[in-house]
Amino acid sequence: MPIVIDKDIPAYKILTGERIFVMDSDRATLQDIRPIEIAILNLMPTKETTETQFMRLLSNSPLQVNVTLIRTETYNPTHTEAAHLEKFYKNFSDIKCRRFDGMIITGAPVENMEFEDVAYWRELEEIFDWTKTNVTSTLFICWGAQAALHYFYGIKKHPLKEKCFGIFAHQRVRDGSIEPLMRGISDEFHMPHSRHTIIYAEDIKNVPELKILAYSKRAGASIIKSLDNKQVFVTGHMEYDRDTLKKEYERDKAKGLPIKPPANYFADKEMTEVKMNWSSTANLFYINWLNYYVYQVTPYKL
């Protein structure tokens, strides 16, 4: 089944070129099924790249998915053209009376700041509260996961001496229980990370409402969920493209920042070829989330 997006958004042309089944809203009205409604609060500066990455993953299931892109009102991003935001994004005030089957809240490059010092923190608090009543299941990514764990459960983030940057092996937590979110995912899998802070696993274990599903010796707890399945926290970036870390490395290096090449990432000494070993896990994870945590439990009438 297709993902339903505006045919003028750049992602439409990109995904169509990749032979991914996308559909515009006019054609979708002819489909005699209820599509899944997914909201994406995009806090990343590279909005067009990020929205395409998540749309690519959401399009790989048999479900028809309507995507609503959301931006903050209390902070105007400077890396994306205003015309793009005006045409394709809605403010939270525009959609706060709606209900959604699922929501994704992305990461943001503000991890070295205290949460309360982030320009849009008060607005984000309101959105966090809103997800509890208006969204069936919310997926929090990287800084978004750290922010939500802090807000809902009082869990602190901690600075790292060296940036957690690269592709790291992760282990599934196998405790004998059946976890639909991890169904089909190997006992060991890989995930990109790019952050300066970490959440301690022990702090998560001290919260009875939370459960760690996967962890990494280098990157820490990587997939966490609430016991009611309404909140899923991913501390890495399964959605990243093949060259995303390469671009981040070149960007930081050009700025003169202390950055090492991403670990376990380049396949050659010249750092031109990238070993992409996380895409299958990413696709399966998002299919599982849409199927088991959204589609099978969301009400037919929102």
PDB file of C-alpha atoms in Angstrom:
ATOM      1  CA  MET A   1       0.000   0.000   0.000  1.00  0.00           C
ATOM      2  CA  PRO A   2       1.156   3.564  -0.602  1.00  0.00           C
ATOM      3  CA  ILE A   3       2.173   6.489   1.511  1.00  0.00           C
ATOM      4  CA  VAL A   4       0.021   9.574   0.839  1.00  0.00           C
ATOM      5  CA  ILE A   5       1.902  12.877   0.525  1.00  0.00           C
ATOM      6  CA  ASP A   6       1.653  16.119  -1.414  1.00  0.00           C
ATOM      7  CA  LYS A   7       2.835  15.505  -4.989  1.00  0.00           C
ATOM      8  CA  ASP A   8       4.738  18.826  -4.979  1.00  0.00           C
ATOM      9  CA  ILE A   9       6.935  18.003  -1.974  1.00  0.00           C
ATOM     10  CA  PRO A  10      10.514  17.046  -2.996  1.00  0.00           C
ATOM     11  CA  ALA A  11      10.191  13.646  -1.316  1.00  0.00           C
ATOM     12  CA  TYR A  12       7.424  12.678  -3.773  1.00  0.00           C
ATOM     13  CA  LYS A  13       9.740  12.880  -6.778  1.00  0.00           C
ATOM     14  CA  ILE A  14      12.639  11.223  -4.933  1.00  0.00           C
ATOM     15  CA  LEU A  15      10.571   8.280  -3.675  1.00  0.00           C
ATOM     16  CA  THR A  16       8.797   7.844  -7.005  1.00  0.00           C
ATOM     17  CA  GLY A  17      12.216   7.667  -8.658  1.00  0.00           C
ATOM     18  CA  GLU A  18      13.098   4.873  -6.223  1.00  0.00           C
ATOM     19  CA  ARG A  19       9.949   3.000  -7.346  1.00  0.00           C
ATOM     20  CA  ILE A  20       8.371   3.438  -3.913  1.00  0.00           C
ATOM     21  CA  PHE A  21       4.571   3.438  -4.020  1.00  0.00           C
ATOM     22  CA  VAL A  22       3.519   6.997  -3.193  1.00  0.00           C
ATOM     23  CA  MET A  23       0.123   8.548  -3.843  1.00  0.00           C
ATOM     24  CA  ASP A  24      -1.204  12.096  -3.849  1.00  0.00           C
ATOM     25  CA  SER A  25      -4.329  13.036  -1.882  1.00  0.00           C
ATOM     26  CA  ASP A  26      -6.587  13.211  -4.968  1.00  0.00           C
ATOM     27  CA  ARG A  27      -5.934   9.587  -5.840  1.00  0.00           C
ATOM     28  CA  ALA A  28      -6.130   8.526  -2.202  1.00  0.00           C
ATOM     29  CA  THR A  29      -9.758   9.707  -1.951  1.00  0.00           C
ATOM     30  CA  LEU A  30     -10.700   6.898  -4.348  1.00  0.00           C
ATOM     31  CA  GLN A  31      -9.349   4.219  -2.005  1.00  0.00           C
ATOM     32  CA  ASP A  32     -12.064   2.468   0.031  1.00  0.00           C
ATOM     33  CA  ILE A  33     -10.013   1.993   3.214  1.00  0.00           C
ATOM     34  CA  ARG A  34      -9.103   4.207   6.134  1.00  0.00           C
ATOM     35  CA  PRO A  35      -5.476   5.299   5.883  1.00  0.00           C
ATOM     36  CA  ILE A  36      -3.229   5.434   8.923  1.00  0.00           C
ATOM     37  CA  GLU A  37      -2.659   9.018  10.083  1.00  0.00           C
ATOM     38  CA  ILE A  38       0.964   9.700  11.061  1.00  0.00           C
ATOM     39  CA  ALA A  39       2.296  13.071  12.239  1.00  0.00           C
ATOM     40  CA  ILE A  40       6.004  13.938  12.040  1.00  0.00           C
ATOM     41  CA  LEU A  41       7.321  16.765  14.225  1.00  0.00           C
ATOM     42  CA  ASN A  42      10.505  17.565  12.326  1.00  0.00           C
ATOM     43  CA  LEU A  43      13.036  19.317  14.571  1.00  0.00           C
ATOM     44  CA  MET A  44      16.053  18.674  12.341  1.00  0.00           C
ATOM     45  CA  PRO A  45      17.625  21.598  10.450  1.00  0.00           C
ATOM     46  CA  THR A  46      17.835  19.538   7.237  1.00  0.00           C
ATOM     47  CA  LYS A  47      14.068  19.278   6.973  1.00  0.00           C
ATOM     48  CA  GLU A  48      13.774  18.073   3.377  1.00  0.00           C
ATOM     49  CA  THR A  49      16.354  15.317   3.891  1.00  0.00           C
ATOM     50  CA  THR A  50      14.842  14.205   7.205  1.00  0.00           C
ATOM     51  CA  GLU A  51      11.249  14.146   5.981  1.00  0.00           C
ATOM     52  CA  THR A  52      12.295  12.013   2.991  1.00  0.00           C
ATOM     53  CA  GLN A  53      14.151   9.545   5.230  1.00  0.00           C
ATOM     54  CA  PHE A  54      11.135   8.927   7.445  1.00  0.00           C
ATOM     55  CA  MET A  55       8.694   8.850   4.544  1.00  0.00           C
ATOM     56  CA  ARG A  56      10.841   6.195   2.876  1.00  0.00           C
ATOM     57  CA  LEU A  57      10.562   3.950   5.938  1.00  0.00           C
ATOM     58  CA  LEU A  58       6.839   4.580   6.420  1.00  0.00           C
ATOM     59  CA  SER A  59       6.172   3.703   2.784  1.00  0.00           C
ATOM     60  CA  ASN A  60       7.535   0.166   3.076  1.00  0.00           C
ATOM     61  CA  SER A  61       4.522  -1.432   4.763  1.00  0.00           C
ATOM     62  CA  PRO A  62       1.254  -2.720   3.239  1.00  0.00           C
ATOM     63  CA  LEU A  63      -0.637   0.123   4.935  1.00  0.00           C
ATOM     64  CA  GLN A  64      -1.792   3.356   3.351  1.00  0.00           C
ATOM     65  CA  VAL A  65      -0.243   6.144   5.419  1.00  0.00           C
ATOM     66  CA  ASN A  66      -1.236   9.799   5.457  1.00  0.00           C
ATOM     67  CA  VAL A  67       1.679  11.963   6.623  1.00  0.00           C
ATOM     68  CA  THR A  68       1.229  15.351   8.292  1.00  0.00           C
ATOM     69  CA  LEU A  69       4.431  17.367   8.748  1.00  0.00           C
ATOM     70  CA  ILE A  70       4.596  19.640  11.799  1.00  0.00           C
ATOM     71  CA  ARG A  71       6.994  22.453  12.703  1.00  0.00           C
ATOM     72  CA  THR A  72       7.483  24.525  15.832  1.00  0.00           C
ATOM     73  CA  GLU A  73       5.813  27.924  16.105  1.00  0.00           C
ATOM     74  CA  THR A  74       8.129  29.316  18.769  1.00  0.00           C
ATOM     75  CA  TYR A  75      11.272  28.868  16.669  1.00  0.00           C
ATOM     76  CA  ASN A  76      11.762  29.606  12.975  1.00  0.00           C
ATOM     77  CA  PRO A  77      14.384  27.321  11.387  1.00  0.00           C
ATOM     78  CA  THR A  78      16.996  29.008   9.231  1.00  0.00           C
ATOM     79  CA  HIS A  79      18.224  26.045   7.150  1.00  0.00           C
ATOM     80  CA  THR A  80      14.974  25.466   5.251  1.00  0.00           C
ATOM     81  CA  GLU A  81      13.310  27.853   2.832  1.00  0.00           C
ATOM     82  CA  ALA A  82      10.241  29.560   4.277  1.00  0.00           C
ATOM     83  CA  ALA A  83       8.239  28.650   1.173  1.00  0.00           C
ATOM     84  CA  HIS A  84       8.828  24.936   1.797  1.00  0.00           C
ATOM     85  CA  LEU A  85       7.693  25.223   5.409  1.00  0.00           C
ATOM     86  CA  GLU A  86       4.676  27.332   4.462  1.00  0.00           C
ATOM     87  CA  LYS A  87       3.533  24.888   1.800  1.00  0.00           C
ATOM     88  CA  PHE A  88       4.157  21.517   3.405  1.00  0.00           C
ATOM     89  CA  TYR A  89       4.212  22.040   7.186  1.00  0.00           C
ATOM     90  CA  LYS A  90       1.539  22.813   9.750  1.00  0.00           C
ATOM     91  CA  ASN A  91       1.938  24.495  13.105  1.00  0.00           C
ATOM     92  CA  PHE A  92       0.979  22.543  16.205  1.00  0.00           C
ATOM     93  CA  SER A  93      -1.947  24.926  16.767  1.00  0.00           C
ATOM     94  CA  ASP A  94      -3.314  23.858  13.374  1.00  0.00           C
ATOM     95  CA  ILE A  95      -3.572  20.181  14.324  1.00  0.00           C
ATOM     96  CA  LYS A  96      -3.906  20.110  18.125  1.00  0.00           C
ATOM     97  CA  CYS A  97      -7.632  19.335  17.876  1.00  0.00           C
ATOM     98  CA  ARG A  98      -6.936  16.272  15.719  1.00  0.00           C
ATOM     99  CA  ARG A  99      -6.072  12.724  16.703  1.00  0.00           C
ATOM    100  CA  PHE A 100      -3.377  10.622  15.060  1.00  0.00           C
ATOM    101  CA  ASP A 101      -2.670   6.908  14.896  1.00  0.00           C
ATOM    102  CA  GLY A 102       1.069   7.486  15.269  1.00  0.00           C
ATOM    103  CA  MET A 103       3.599  10.269  15.631  1.00  0.00           C
ATOM    104  CA  ILE A 104       7.344  10.623  15.133  1.00  0.00           C
ATOM    105  CA  ILE A 105       9.300  13.304  16.999  1.00  0.00           C
ATOM    106  CA  THR A 106      12.766  13.651  15.490  1.00  0.00           C
ATOM    107  CA  GLY A 107      16.110  14.508  16.964  1.00  0.00           C
ATOM    108  CA  ALA A 108      17.530  18.036  17.037  1.00  0.00           C
ATOM    109  CA  PRO A 109      21.063  19.512  17.172  1.00  0.00           C
ATOM    110  CA  VAL A 110      20.581  21.011  20.648  1.00  0.00           C
ATOM    111  CA  GLU A 111      21.805  18.170  22.840  1.00  0.00           C
ATOM    112  CA  ASN A 112      24.545  20.209  24.541  1.00  0.00           C
ATOM    113  CA  MET A 113      21.936  22.657  25.824  1.00  0.00           C
ATOM    114  CA  GLU A 114      19.855  22.157  28.945  1.00  0.00           C
ATOM    115  CA  PHE A 115      16.391  21.045  27.904  1.00  0.00           C
ATOM    116  CA  GLU A 116      14.708  24.074  29.439  1.00  0.00           C
ATOM    117  CA  ASP A 117      17.037  26.421  27.532  1.00  0.00           C
ATOM    118  CA  VAL A 118      15.912  25.197  24.116  1.00  0.00           C
ATOM    119  CA  ALA A 119      13.908  27.956  22.392  1.00  0.00           C
ATOM    120  CA  TYR A 120      10.857  25.790  21.762  1.00  0.00           C
ATOM    121  CA  TRP A 121      10.928  23.741  24.981  1.00  0.00           C
ATOM    122  CA  ARG A 122       7.614  25.068  26.383  1.00  0.00           C
ATOM    123  CA  GLU A 123       5.894  24.295  23.098  1.00  0.00           C
ATOM    124  CA  LEU A 124       7.471  20.827  23.081  1.00  0.00           C
ATOM    125  CA  GLU A 125       6.171  20.187  26.589  1.00  0.00           C
ATOM    126  CA  GLU A 126       2.672  20.981  25.351  1.00  0.00           C
ATOM    127  CA  ILE A 127       3.131  18.613  22.405  1.00  0.00           C
ATOM    128  CA  PHE A 128       4.448  15.874  24.710  1.00  0.00           C
ATOM    129  CA  ASP A 129       1.340  16.174  26.897  1.00  0.00           C
ATOM    130  CA  TRP A 130      -0.889  16.178  23.814  1.00  0.00           C
ATOM    131  CA  THR A 131       0.585  12.897  22.556  1.00  0.00           C
ATOM    132  CA  LYS A 132      -0.656  11.123  25.682  1.00  0.00           C
ATOM    133  CA  THR A 133      -4.284  11.749  24.732  1.00  0.00           C
ATOM    134  CA  ASN A 134      -4.283  12.304  20.962  1.00  0.00           C
ATOM    135  CA  VAL A 135      -1.798   9.732  19.589  1.00  0.00           C
ATOM    136  CA  THR A 136      -2.000   5.937  19.745  1.00  0.00           C
ATOM    137  CA  SER A 137       1.798   5.445  19.717  1.00  0.00           C
ATOM    138  CA  THR A 138       4.626   7.996  19.574  1.00  0.00           C
ATOM    139  CA  LEU A 139       8.148   7.293  18.341  1.00  0.00           C
ATOM    140  CA  PHE A 140      10.854   9.567  19.798  1.00  0.00           C
ATOM    141  CA  ILE A 141      14.212   9.744  17.999  1.00  0.00           C
ATOM    142  CA  CYS A 142      17.695  10.608  19.411  1.00  0.00           C
ATOM    143  CA  TRP A 143      17.464  14.007  21.176  1.00  0.00           C
ATOM    144  CA  GLY A 144      13.691  13.692  20.939  1.00  0.00           C
ATOM    145  CA  ALA A 145      13.985  10.440  22.903  1.00  0.00           C
ATOM    146  CA  GLN A 146      16.242  12.043  25.515  1.00  0.00           C
ATOM    147  CA  ALA A 147      13.887  15.009  25.844  1.00  0.00           C
ATOM    148  CA  ALA A 148      10.822  12.793  26.269  1.00  0.00           C
ATOM    149  CA  LEU A 149      12.527  10.517  28.800  1.00  0.00           C
ATOM    150  CA  HIS A 150      13.495  13.628  30.757  1.00  0.00           C
ATOM    151  CA  TYR A 151      10.033  15.170  30.596  1.00  0.00           C
ATOM    152  CA  PHE A 152       7.910  12.097  31.296  1.00  0.00           C
ATOM    153  CA  TYR A 153      10.214  10.132  33.614  1.00  0.00           C
ATOM    154  CA  GLY A 154      12.794  12.575  34.978  1.00  0.00           C
ATOM    155  CA  ILE A 155      15.703  10.691  33.375  1.00  0.00           C
ATOM    156  CA  LYS A 156      18.838  12.798  32.890  1.00  0.00           C
ATOM    157  CA  LYS A 157      21.172  12.912  29.918  1.00  0.00           C
ATOM    158  CA  HIS A 158      24.925  12.922  30.506  1.00  0.00           C
ATOM    159  CA  PRO A 159      27.700  14.479  28.396  1.00  0.00           C
ATOM    160  CA  LEU A 160      30.190  12.195  26.672  1.00  0.00           C
ATOM    161  CA  LYS A 161      33.932  12.866  26.632  1.00  0.00           C
ATOM    162  CA  GLU A 162      33.939  11.965  22.944  1.00  0.00           C
ATOM    163  CA  LYS A 163      31.072  12.124  20.463  1.00  0.00           C
ATOM    164  CA  CYS A 164      29.229   8.846  19.936  1.00  0.00           C
ATOM    165  CA  PHE A 165      29.603   8.837  16.177  1.00  0.00           C
ATOM    166  CA  GLY A 166      29.394   5.884  13.824  1.00  0.00           C
ATOM    167  CA  ILE A 167      27.710   2.526  13.288  1.00  0.00           C
ATOM    168  CA  PHE A 168      27.522   0.345  16.383  1.00  0.00           C
ATOM    169  CA  ALA A 169      26.447  -3.231  17.059  1.00  0.00           C
ATOM    170  CA  HIS A 170      23.396  -3.678  19.282  1.00  0.00           C
ATOM    171  CA  GLN A 171      22.069  -6.656  21.184  1.00  0.00           C
ATOM    172  CA  ARG A 172      18.425  -7.529  21.631  1.00  0.00           C
ATOM    173  CA  VAL A 173      17.348  -8.036  25.227  1.00  0.00           C
ATOM    174  CA  ARG A 174      16.051 -11.579  25.359  1.00  0.00           C
ATOM    175  CA  ASP A 175      14.051 -12.165  28.530  1.00  0.00           C
ATOM    176  CA  GLY A 176      11.674 -14.834  27.279  1.00  0.00           C
ATOM    177  CA  SER A 177       8.871 -12.412  26.470  1.00  0.00           C
ATOM    178  CA  ILE A 178       7.416 -11.907  22.994  1.00  0.00           C
ATOM    179  CA  GLU A 179       8.125  -8.389  21.749  1.00  0.00           C
ATOM    180  CA  PRO A 180       6.296  -7.595  18.482  1.00  0.00           C
ATOM    181  CA  LEU A 181       8.329  -4.438  17.918  1.00  0.00           C
ATOM    182  CA  MET A 182      11.502  -6.524  17.529  1.00  0.00           C
ATOM    183  CA  ARG A 183       9.934  -9.390  15.597  1.00  0.00           C
ATOM    184  CA  GLY A 184      12.247 -10.651  12.858  1.00  0.00           C
ATOM    185  CA  ILE A 185      15.180  -8.487  13.949  1.00  0.00           C
ATOM    186  CA  SER A 186      18.417 -10.390  14.521  1.00  0.00           C
ATOM    187  CA  ASP A 187      19.870 -10.887  17.994  1.00  0.00           C
ATOM    188  CA  GLU A 188      22.677  -8.545  16.892  1.00  0.00           C
ATOM    189  CA  PHE A 189      21.979  -5.615  14.584  1.00  0.00           C
ATOM    190  CA  HIS A 190      23.524  -2.259  13.677  1.00  0.00           C
ATOM    191  CA  MET A 191      22.401   1.337  14.026  1.00  0.00           C
ATOM    192  CA  PRO A 192      23.934   4.765  13.288  1.00  0.00           C
ATOM    193  CA  HIS A 193      24.518   7.177  16.180  1.00  0.00           C
ATOM    194  CA  SER A 194      25.561  10.813  16.212  1.00  0.00           C
ATOM    195  CA  ARG A 195      25.366  12.539  19.597  1.00  0.00           C
ATOM    196  CA  HIS A 196      27.361  14.096  22.429  1.00  0.00           C
ATOM    197  CA  THR A 197      25.187  12.843  25.299  1.00  0.00           C
ATOM    198  CA  ILE A 198      23.942   9.519  26.649  1.00  0.00           C
ATOM    199  CA  ILE A 199      21.131   8.115  28.795  1.00  0.00           C
ATOM    200  CA  TYR A 200      22.344   5.647  31.408  1.00  0.00           C
ATOM    201  CA  ALA A 201      20.688   2.240  31.202  1.00  0.00           C
ATOM    202  CA  GLU A 202      20.561   1.980  34.996  1.00  0.00           C
ATOM    203  CA  ASP A 203      18.384   5.107  35.141  1.00  0.00           C
ATOM    204  CA  ILE A 204      15.948   3.507  32.707  1.00  0.00           C
ATOM    205  CA  LYS A 205      15.897   0.241  34.646  1.00  0.00           C
ATOM    206  CA  ASN A 206      14.872   2.170  37.759  1.00  0.00           C
ATOM    207  CA  VAL A 207      11.628   3.257  36.076  1.00  0.00           C
ATOM    208  CA  PRO A 208       9.110   0.375  36.272  1.00  0.00           C
ATOM    209  CA  GLU A 209       7.009   1.791  33.407  1.00  0.00           C
ATOM    210  CA  LEU A 210       9.900   1.419  30.948  1.00  0.00           C
ATOM    211  CA  LYS A 211      11.580  -1.564  29.321  1.00  0.00           C
ATOM    212  CA  ILE A 212      14.882  -1.727  27.417  1.00  0.00           C
ATOM    213  CA  LEU A 213      14.554  -3.754  24.215  1.00  0.00           C
ATOM    214  CA  ALA A 214      18.089  -3.311  22.828  1.00  0.00           C
ATOM    215  CA  TYR A 215      21.438  -1.909  23.922  1.00  0.00           C
ATOM    216  CA  SER A 216      24.996  -1.324  22.706  1.00  0.00           C
ATOM    217  CA  LYS A 217      28.244  -1.496  24.660  1.00  0.00           C
ATOM    218  CA  ARG A 218      29.335   1.760  23.001  1.00  0.00           C
ATOM    219  CA  ALA A 219      26.061   3.608  22.474  1.00  0.00           C
ATOM    220  CA  GLY A 220      24.121   2.466  25.547  1.00  0.00           C
ATOM    221  CA  ALA A 221      20.402   1.647  25.645  1.00  0.00           C
ATOM    222  CA  SER A 222      19.156   2.113  22.102  1.00  0.00           C
ATOM    223  CA  ILE A 223      15.517   0.999  21.964  1.00  0.00           C
ATOM    224  CA  ILE A 224      13.250   1.583  24.958  1.00  0.00           C
ATOM    225  CA  LYS A 225       9.480   1.412  25.243  1.00  0.00           C
ATOM    226  CA  SER A 226       6.771   2.150  27.773  1.00  0.00           C
ATOM    227  CA  LEU A 227       4.948  -0.947  28.982  1.00  0.00           C
ATOM    228  CA  ASP A 228       1.688   0.284  27.434  1.00  0.00           C
ATOM    229  CA  ASN A 229       3.421   0.578  24.015  1.00  0.00           C
ATOM    230  CA  LYS A 230       2.296   4.185  23.618  1.00  0.00           C
ATOM    231  CA  GLN A 231       5.876   5.502  23.723  1.00  0.00           C
ATOM    232  CA  VAL A 232       8.942   4.139  21.908  1.00  0.00           C
ATOM    233  CA  PHE A 233      12.368   5.739  22.322  1.00  0.00           C
ATOM    234  CA  VAL A 234      15.217   5.197  19.838  1.00  0.00           C
ATOM    235  CA  THR A 235      18.522   6.839  20.769  1.00  0.00           C
ATOM    236  CA  GLY A 236      20.097   6.330  17.335  1.00  0.00           C
ATOM    237  CA  HIS A 237      19.169   7.070  13.740  1.00  0.00           C
ATOM    238  CA  MET A 238      17.896   4.027  11.860  1.00  0.00           C
ATOM    239  CA  GLU A 239      16.433   6.434   9.292  1.00  0.00           C
ATOM    240  CA  TYR A 240      19.840   7.739   8.151  1.00  0.00           C
ATOM    241  CA  ASP A 241      20.807   7.432   4.496  1.00  0.00           C
ATOM    242  CA  ARG A 242      24.028   5.798   3.363  1.00  0.00           C
ATOM    243  CA  ASP A 243      25.943   9.108   3.243  1.00  0.00           C
ATOM    244  CA  THR A 244      24.380  10.981   6.186  1.00  0.00           C
ATOM    245  CA  LEU A 245      27.262  10.380   8.623  1.00  0.00           C
ATOM    246  CA  LYS A 246      29.767  11.180   5.879  1.00  0.00           C
ATOM    247  CA  LYS A 247      28.118  14.574   5.337  1.00  0.00           C
ATOM    248  CA  GLU A 248      28.054  15.245   9.098  1.00  0.00           C
ATOM    249  CA  TYR A 249      31.743  14.351   9.369  1.00  0.00           C
ATOM    250  CA  GLU A 250      32.690  16.646   6.478  1.00  0.00           C
ATOM    251  CA  ARG A 251      30.543  19.440   7.909  1.00  0.00           C
ATOM    252  CA  ASP A 252      32.111  19.284  11.375  1.00  0.00           C
ATOM    253  CA  LYS A 253      35.602  18.968   9.925  1.00  0.00           C
ATOM    254  CA  ALA A 254      35.044  22.058   7.757  1.00  0.00           C
ATOM    255  CA  LYS A 255      33.987  23.965  10.882  1.00  0.00           C
ATOM    256  CA  GLY A 256      37.203  22.969  12.646  1.00  0.00           C
ATOM    257  CA  LEU A 257      35.369  20.932  15.280  1.00  0.00           C
ATOM    258  CA  PRO A 258      37.134  18.031  17.033  1.00  0.00           C
ATOM    259  CA  ILE A 259      35.652  15.123  15.104  1.00  0.00           C
ATOM    260  CA  LYS A 260      36.969  11.669  14.247  1.00  0.00           C
ATOM    261  CA  PRO A 261      35.746   9.674  11.232  1.00  0.00           C
ATOM    262  CA  PRO A 262      32.550   7.763  12.071  1.00  0.00           C
ATOM    263  CA  ALA A 263      33.388   4.386  13.597  1.00  0.00           C
ATOM    264  CA  ASN A 264      32.691   1.173  11.655  1.00  0.00           C
ATOM    265  CA  TYR A 265      31.344   3.209   8.756  1.00  0.00           C
ATOM    266  CA  PHE A 266      33.772   3.519   5.858  1.00  0.00           C
ATOM    267  CA  ALA A 267      34.597   0.375   3.905  1.00  0.00           C
ATOM    268  CA  ASP A 268      37.928   1.651   2.577  1.00  0.00           C
ATOM    269  CA  LYS A 269      40.941   3.615   3.829  1.00  0.00           C
ATOM    270  CA  GLU A 270      40.207   6.456   1.435  1.00  0.00           C
ATOM    271  CA  MET A 271      36.836   6.968   3.181  1.00  0.00           C
ATOM    272  CA  THR A 272      34.858   6.979  -0.033  1.00  0.00           C
ATOM    273  CA  GLU A 273      32.847   3.741   0.262  1.00  0.00           C
ATOM    274  CA  VAL A 274      30.260   3.323   3.001  1.00  0.00           C
ATOM    275  CA  LYS A 275      29.267  -0.013   4.527  1.00  0.00           C
ATOM    276  CA  MET A 276      25.487   0.274   4.963  1.00  0.00           C
ATOM    277  CA  ASN A 277      24.443  -2.506   7.330  1.00  0.00           C
ATOM    278  CA  TRP A 278      21.438  -1.018   9.115  1.00  0.00           C
ATOM    279  CA  SER A 279      18.777  -0.515   6.404  1.00  0.00           C
ATOM    280  CA  SER A 280      17.084  -3.924   6.680  1.00  0.00           C
ATOM    281  CA  THR A 281      16.727  -3.539  10.452  1.00  0.00           C
ATOM    282  CA  ALA A 282      15.314  -0.030   9.976  1.00  0.00           C
ATOM    283  CA  ASN A 283      12.683  -1.171   7.500  1.00  0.00           C
ATOM    284  CA  LEU A 284      11.599  -4.096   9.655  1.00  0.00           C
ATOM    285  CA  PHE A 285      11.480  -1.968  12.803  1.00  0.00           C
ATOM    286  CA  TYR A 286       9.196   0.639  11.234  1.00  0.00           C
ATOM    287  CA  ILE A 287       6.960  -2.030   9.695  1.00  0.00           C
ATOM    288  CA  ASN A 288       6.610  -3.631  13.139  1.00  0.00           C
ATOM    289  CA  TRP A 289       5.835  -0.283  14.775  1.00  0.00           C
ATOM    290  CA  LEU A 290       3.165   0.591  12.202  1.00  0.00           C
ATOM    291  CA  ASN A 291       1.612  -2.861  12.332  1.00  0.00           C
ATOM    292  CA  TYR A 292       1.722  -3.929  15.965  1.00  0.00           C
ATOM    293  CA  TYR A 293       1.820  -0.634  17.856  1.00  0.00           C
ATOM    294  CA  VAL A 294      -0.367   1.480  15.563  1.00  0.00           C
ATOM    295  CA  TYR A 295      -2.573  -0.320  13.036  1.00  0.00           C
ATOM    296  CA  GLN A 296      -3.686  -3.260  15.180  1.00  0.00           C
ATOM    297  CA  VAL A 297      -4.568  -1.179  18.235  1.00  0.00           C
ATOM    298  CA  THR A 298      -5.682   2.229  16.950  1.00  0.00           C
ATOM    299  CA  PRO A 299      -9.457   2.917  16.883  1.00  0.00           C
ATOM    300  CA  TYR A 300     -11.141   2.855  13.476  1.00  0.00           C
ATOM    301  CA  LYS A 301     -12.688   6.242  14.160  1.00  0.00           C
ATOM    302  CA  LEU A 302     -10.068   8.647  15.464  1.00  0.00           C
TER     303      LEU A 302
END
